[in-house]
Amino acid sequence: MFLRPTIKNTTTRFNTTLCRHYSSSHTNGGGSFYYRYGTPLVKCTVLASATTMGYQLLWQHLEYQEYRDESEHQINELENRIKSLEENGNK
């Protein structure tokens, strides 16, 4: 915080007041929208995009694993059917 001396009347006594520069803007409107809110919006956008991509990759991995398991199950069923047909054909 900055201390700013102020003169009261014509005496030599100084009254110190606190000047909080961070609490209010001294410029007209406080700058552009991007200057004020750009960094938080960019951070939020990047975080949301990264989270979405992470979930998408996880979902894709799980979908492929499910597809692979179902394919292996179907292959096993067909192999068992072929074996049973071969056994019945040899009898």
CSV table of C-alpha atoms in Angstrom, one decimal:
chain,number,residue,atom,x,y,z
A,1,MET,CA,0.0,0.0,0.0
A,2,PHE,CA,1.1,3.5,-0.7
A,3,LEU,CA,0.9,6.3,1.8
A,4,ARG,CA,-0.1,9.6,0.4
A,5,PRO,CA,0.4,12.7,2.5
A,6,THR,CA,-2.4,15.3,2.4
A,7,ILE,CA,-2.3,18.8,3.8
A,8,LYS,CA,-5.1,20.0,6.0
A,9,ASN,CA,-5.8,23.7,5.9
A,10,THR,CA,-2.5,25.6,6.2
A,11,THR,CA,-1.0,23.7,9.1
A,12,THR,CA,2.2,21.7,8.7
A,13,ARG,CA,0.5,18.5,10.1
A,14,PHE,CA,0.2,15.7,7.6
A,15,ASN,CA,-2.7,13.3,7.5
A,16,THR,CA,-1.7,10.0,6.0
A,17,THR,CA,-4.4,8.3,4.0
A,18,LEU,CA,-4.2,4.9,2.3
A,19,CYS,CA,-4.3,4.9,-1.5
A,20,ARG,CA,-5.3,1.5,-2.8
A,21,HIS,CA,-4.3,1.5,-6.4
A,22,TYR,CA,-5.5,-2.0,-7.0
A,23,SER,CA,-9.1,-1.4,-5.9
A,24,SER,CA,-10.1,1.0,-8.6
A,25,SER,CA,-9.0,1.8,-12.1
A,26,HIS,CA,-7.6,5.3,-12.7
A,27,THR,CA,-8.0,4.9,-16.5
A,28,ASN,CA,-11.2,5.3,-18.4
A,29,GLY,CA,-12.9,1.9,-18.2
A,30,GLY,CA,-9.9,0.0,-16.9
A,31,GLY,CA,-8.6,-1.0,-20.3
A,32,SER,CA,-9.9,-3.3,-23.0
A,33,PHE,CA,-11.9,-6.4,-22.4
A,34,TYR,CA,-9.1,-8.7,-23.4
A,35,TYR,CA,-6.6,-6.8,-21.2
A,36,ARG,CA,-8.9,-7.3,-18.2
A,37,TYR,CA,-10.3,-10.8,-18.8
A,38,GLY,CA,-8.1,-12.3,-21.5
A,39,THR,CA,-5.8,-14.3,-19.4
A,40,PRO,CA,-8.5,-16.0,-17.3
A,41,LEU,CA,-10.6,-16.8,-20.4
A,42,VAL,CA,-7.6,-18.2,-22.2
A,43,LYS,CA,-6.7,-20.4,-19.2
A,44,CYS,CA,-10.3,-21.6,-18.9
A,45,THR,CA,-10.5,-22.4,-22.6
A,46,VAL,CA,-7.2,-24.3,-22.6
A,47,LEU,CA,-8.2,-26.2,-19.5
A,48,ALA,CA,-11.6,-27.1,-20.9
A,49,SER,CA,-10.1,-28.2,-24.2
A,50,ALA,CA,-7.4,-30.3,-22.6
A,51,THR,CA,-10.0,-32.0,-20.3
A,52,THR,CA,-12.3,-32.7,-23.3
A,53,MET,CA,-9.5,-34.2,-25.3
A,54,GLY,CA,-8.4,-36.3,-22.3
A,55,TYR,CA,-11.9,-37.7,-21.9
A,56,GLN,CA,-12.2,-38.2,-25.7
A,57,LEU,CA,-9.0,-40.3,-25.7
A,58,LEU,CA,-10.1,-42.3,-22.7
A,59,TRP,CA,-13.5,-43.0,-24.3
A,60,GLN,CA,-11.9,-44.0,-27.6
A,61,HIS,CA,-9.5,-46.4,-25.8
A,62,LEU,CA,-12.4,-48.0,-23.9
A,63,GLU,CA,-14.5,-48.3,-27.1
A,64,TYR,CA,-11.6,-50.0,-28.9
A,65,GLN,CA,-11.0,-52.4,-26.0
A,66,GLU,CA,-14.7,-53.3,-26.0
A,67,TYR,CA,-14.7,-53.8,-29.8
A,68,ARG,CA,-11.6,-56.0,-29.5
A,69,ASP,CA,-13.1,-58.1,-26.8
A,70,GLU,CA,-16.3,-58.6,-28.8
A,71,SER,CA,-14.3,-59.5,-31.9
A,72,GLU,CA,-12.2,-62.1,-30.0
A,73,HIS,CA,-15.4,-63.6,-28.5
A,74,GLN,CA,-17.0,-63.9,-31.9
A,75,ILE,CA,-13.8,-65.4,-33.3
A,76,ASN,CA,-13.8,-68.0,-30.5
A,77,GLU,CA,-17.4,-68.9,-31.2
A,78,LEU,CA,-16.6,-69.4,-34.9
A,79,GLU,CA,-13.6,-71.5,-34.1
A,80,ASN,CA,-15.6,-73.7,-31.7
A,81,ARG,CA,-18.3,-74.1,-34.4
A,82,ILE,CA,-15.7,-75.1,-37.0
A,83,LYS,CA,-14.2,-77.7,-34.5
A,84,SER,CA,-17.6,-79.1,-33.8
A,85,LEU,CA,-18.4,-79.4,-37.6
A,86,GLU,CA,-15.1,-81.1,-38.2
A,87,GLU,CA,-15.8,-83.6,-35.4
A,88,ASN,CA,-19.2,-84.3,-36.8
A,89,GLY,CA,-17.9,-84.7,-40.3
A,90,ASN,CA,-15.2,-87.2,-39.2
A,91,LYS,CA,-17.8,-89.5,-37.5
